[in-house]
CSV table of C-alpha atoms and ligand atoms in Angstrom, one decimal:
chain,number,residue,atom,x,y,z
B,231,MET,CA,122.1,139.8,94.8
B,232,LYS,CA,124.2,138.8,98.0
B,233,LYS,CA,123.2,141.3,101.0
B,234,GLN,CA,124.5,144.5,102.3
B,235,ILE,CA,125.6,144.0,105.7
B,236,GLU,CA,122.8,146.2,108.0
B,237,ASN,CA,122.5,145.0,111.7
B,238,ARG,CA,124.3,143.2,113.7
B,239,ALA,CA,123.4,140.0,113.5
B,240,ASP,CA,125.1,140.8,109.8
B,241,VAL,CA,127.9,141.7,111.5
B,242,SER,CA,127.9,138.5,114.1
B,243,PHE,CA,127.5,136.1,110.3
B,244,LEU,CA,130.9,137.7,109.1
B,245,VAL,CA,132.8,136.9,112.4
B,246,HIS,CA,131.9,133.8,112.1
B,247,GLN,CA,132.6,132.8,108.5
B,248,PHE,CA,135.7,134.8,109.2
B,249,TYR,CA,137.1,133.0,112.1
B,250,ALA,CA,136.5,129.7,110.4
B,251,LYS,CA,138.7,130.3,107.7
B,252,ILE,CA,141.7,132.1,110.6
B,253,ARG,CA,141.2,129.1,112.4
B,254,ALA,CA,141.7,127.1,110.0
B,255,ASP,CA,144.9,128.5,108.0
B,256,LYS,CA,148.0,126.2,108.5
B,257,GLU,CA,149.9,129.6,108.7
B,258,ILE,CA,148.6,131.7,111.6
B,259,GLY,CA,145.8,129.9,112.5
B,260,PHE,CA,147.8,129.0,115.4
B,261,TYR,CA,147.9,131.9,117.0
B,262,PHE,CA,144.3,132.3,117.4
B,263,ASN,CA,143.6,128.4,118.1
B,264,GLU,CA,146.5,128.3,121.2
B,265,MET,CA,145.3,131.4,122.6
B,266,ILE,CA,142.1,132.2,122.5
B,267,THR,CA,139.9,129.7,124.9
B,268,ASP,CA,136.5,130.7,125.6
B,269,TRP,CA,135.9,131.2,121.5
B,270,ASP,CA,132.0,132.2,121.8
B,271,ALA,CA,133.2,135.1,123.9
B,272,HIS,CA,135.6,135.8,121.7
B,273,LEU,CA,133.3,135.7,118.8
B,274,GLU,CA,130.7,138.3,121.1
B,275,LYS,CA,133.7,140.7,121.8
B,276,LEU,CA,134.2,141.0,117.7
B,277,THR,CA,131.2,141.2,117.2
B,278,ASP,CA,130.8,144.2,119.7
B,279,PHE,CA,134.5,145.5,118.2
B,280,TRP,CA,132.8,145.9,114.5
B,281,GLU,CA,129.2,146.5,115.3
B,282,THR,CA,130.7,149.5,117.5
B,283,ASN,CA,133.3,150.6,114.3
B,284,LEU,CA,130.3,150.6,111.3
B,285,PHE,CA,127.3,151.6,113.6
B,286,ALA,CA,128.4,154.1,116.1
B,287,VAL,CA,127.2,152.2,119.3
B,288,ARG,CA,128.8,151.5,122.6
B,289,LYS,CA,129.7,148.0,122.5
B,290,TYR,CA,132.9,147.5,122.7
B,291,LYS,CA,135.6,148.6,125.0
B,292,GLY,CA,138.9,147.6,125.1
B,293,ASN,CA,143.0,148.0,124.2
B,294,PRO,CA,143.4,145.9,120.6
B,295,HIS,CA,146.9,147.5,120.7
B,296,ALA,CA,147.8,146.1,124.2
B,297,VAL,CA,145.9,143.1,123.5
B,298,HIS,CA,148.1,142.3,120.1
B,299,ASN,CA,151.4,143.6,121.9
B,300,ASP,CA,150.6,140.6,123.9
B,301,VAL,CA,149.9,138.2,121.0
B,302,ASP,CA,153.2,139.5,119.9
B,303,GLU,CA,155.4,138.9,122.5
B,304,HIS,CA,153.6,135.5,124.2
B,305,PHE,CA,155.1,134.1,120.3
B,306,GLY,CA,158.4,136.1,119.9
B,307,SER,CA,158.0,139.3,118.8
B,308,LYS,CA,158.2,137.4,115.2
B,309,ILE,CA,154.6,138.9,113.6
B,310,THR,CA,155.4,140.3,110.7
B,311,ALA,CA,153.5,142.0,107.6
B,312,ASN,CA,152.9,138.3,105.6
B,313,GLU,CA,150.6,137.5,108.6
B,314,PHE,CA,148.9,140.6,108.5
B,315,GLY,CA,148.2,140.1,104.4
B,316,ILE,CA,146.7,136.6,105.6
B,317,TRP,CA,144.2,137.9,108.0
B,318,LEU,CA,143.1,141.1,105.8
B,319,ASN,CA,142.8,138.5,102.9
B,320,TYR,CA,140.7,136.1,104.2
B,321,TRP,CA,138.7,140.0,106.2
B,322,ALA,CA,138.3,140.2,102.5
B,323,GLN,CA,137.0,137.4,100.4
B,324,THR,CA,134.6,136.2,103.5
B,325,LEU,CA,133.0,139.8,103.1
B,326,ASP,CA,132.9,139.3,99.1
B,327,GLU,CA,131.8,136.0,99.1
B,328,HIS,CA,128.4,136.9,101.3
B,329,PHE,CA,128.0,140.6,101.2
B,330,GLU,CA,127.9,144.0,99.4
B,331,GLY,CA,127.8,147.7,99.6
B,332,GLU,CA,129.1,150.8,101.1
B,333,ASN,CA,129.3,148.8,104.4
B,334,VAL,CA,132.1,146.5,102.5
B,335,GLU,CA,134.1,148.6,101.1
B,336,THR,CA,134.3,150.1,104.4
B,337,LEU,CA,135.1,147.1,106.2
B,338,LYS,CA,137.9,146.4,104.2
B,339,ARG,CA,139.6,149.8,104.7
B,340,ARG,CA,138.8,150.1,108.6
B,341,ALA,CA,140.7,146.3,108.6
B,342,ARG,CA,143.4,147.8,107.1
B,343,LYS,CA,144.5,150.6,108.7
B,344,MET,CA,144.0,149.2,111.5
B,345,SER,CA,146.2,146.1,110.6
B,346,THR,CA,149.3,149.5,109.9
B,347,PHE,CA,148.2,150.9,113.3
B,348,LEU,CA,148.8,147.4,115.4
B,349,HIS,CA,151.6,146.4,113.1
B,350,MET,CA,153.5,150.1,114.0
B,351,SER,CA,153.0,149.6,118.0
B,352,MET,CA,153.9,146.1,117.9
B,353,PHE,CA,157.3,147.5,116.5
B,354,GLN,CA,157.4,150.1,119.1
B,355,HIS,CA,156.2,147.7,122.0
B,356,ARG,CA,159.2,145.8,120.8
B,357,GLN,CA,161.5,148.4,121.1
B,358,LYS,CA,160.2,149.2,124.8
B,359,GLU,CA,161.4,145.4,125.7
B,360,SER,CA,165.0,145.8,124.3
B,361,GLU,CA,165.2,149.2,126.5
B,362,VAL,CA,164.0,147.5,129.2
S,50,HEM,C1,149.1,138.2,112.2
S,50,HEM,C2,147.2,139.5,112.5
S,50,HEM,C3,146.8,138.8,113.7
S,50,HEM,C4,146.9,138.0,114.8
S,50,HEM,C5,147.6,136.9,114.9
S,50,HEM,C6,145.9,138.1,116.2
S,50,HEM,C7,145.7,137.4,117.0
S,50,HEM,C8,144.5,137.6,117.8
S,50,HEM,C9,144.5,136.9,119.1
S,50,HEM,C10,145.3,135.5,119.5
S,50,HEM,C11,143.4,137.8,119.9
S,50,HEM,C12,142.8,137.0,120.9
S,50,HEM,C13,144.0,137.4,122.6
S,50,HEM,C14,143.4,137.4,123.9
S,50,HEM,O1,141.7,137.4,123.9
S,50,HEM,O2,144.2,137.3,124.7
S,50,HEM,C15,142.8,139.0,118.8
S,50,HEM,C16,142.1,139.9,119.4
S,50,HEM,C17,141.6,140.3,118.7
S,50,HEM,N1,142.1,140.6,117.5
S,50,HEM,FE1,143.4,140.4,116.6
S,50,HEM,N2,144.9,139.0,115.5
S,50,HEM,C18,145.5,139.6,114.3
S,50,HEM,C19,145.0,140.6,113.5
S,50,HEM,C20,144.2,141.8,113.7
S,50,HEM,C21,143.2,142.6,113.0
S,50,HEM,C22,144.0,143.0,111.6
S,50,HEM,C23,142.0,143.2,113.6
S,50,HEM,C24,141.8,144.4,113.1
S,50,HEM,C25,141.1,144.9,112.5
S,50,HEM,C26,142.3,142.2,114.9
S,50,HEM,C27,141.4,142.8,116.1
S,50,HEM,C28,141.0,142.1,117.0
S,50,HEM,C29,140.3,142.5,118.0
S,50,HEM,C30,138.9,143.3,118.1
S,50,HEM,C31,140.4,142.0,119.1
S,50,HEM,C32,140.0,141.3,120.5
S,50,HEM,C33,141.0,143.1,121.8
S,50,HEM,C34,140.1,142.7,123.0
S,50,HEM,O3,140.6,141.5,123.9
S,50,HEM,O4,139.9,143.5,123.4
S,50,HEM,N3,143.4,141.6,114.9
S,50,HEM,N4,143.6,138.9,117.6
């Protein structure tokens, strides 16, 4: 039997395993490897983000939409559904490899939903940029 996702330690483990896959990916690894300079801080922040998301603690404070619009702009406004699809596949794969239960499905669903919003927000941001 695999483990349920029960606490911050589980979330931290998940985040570490996930980013190891992401960083090694030939198609999307460079986005992360180029922009993220302090990996310990990033992994801690993403642990805060998903812990906040799952367990209703108030640790993460940030604006993922603004951050991803900056990432998109930095790389020439070319992020497509393909990058999000790769990201989401690693997320689901990492979850299924190590965990089972309701929180696995919740985290898959929330990441899918957030991907859609991040992607749409990028389109809107590109539009605004081209108007100025
Ligand atoms: C194509 C897909 C994606 C790319 C290329 C990408 C890239 C990045 C990069 C480079 C950063 C660090 C930015 C910086 O520190 O300057 C970042 C931060 C972050 N990403 Fe993504 N990301 C992607 C998808 C996602 C998705 C789908 C989620 C959530 C479901 C997500 C959640 C976050 C969060 C919460 C942060 C931290 C934001 C903050 O600084 O407060 N990302 N992402």
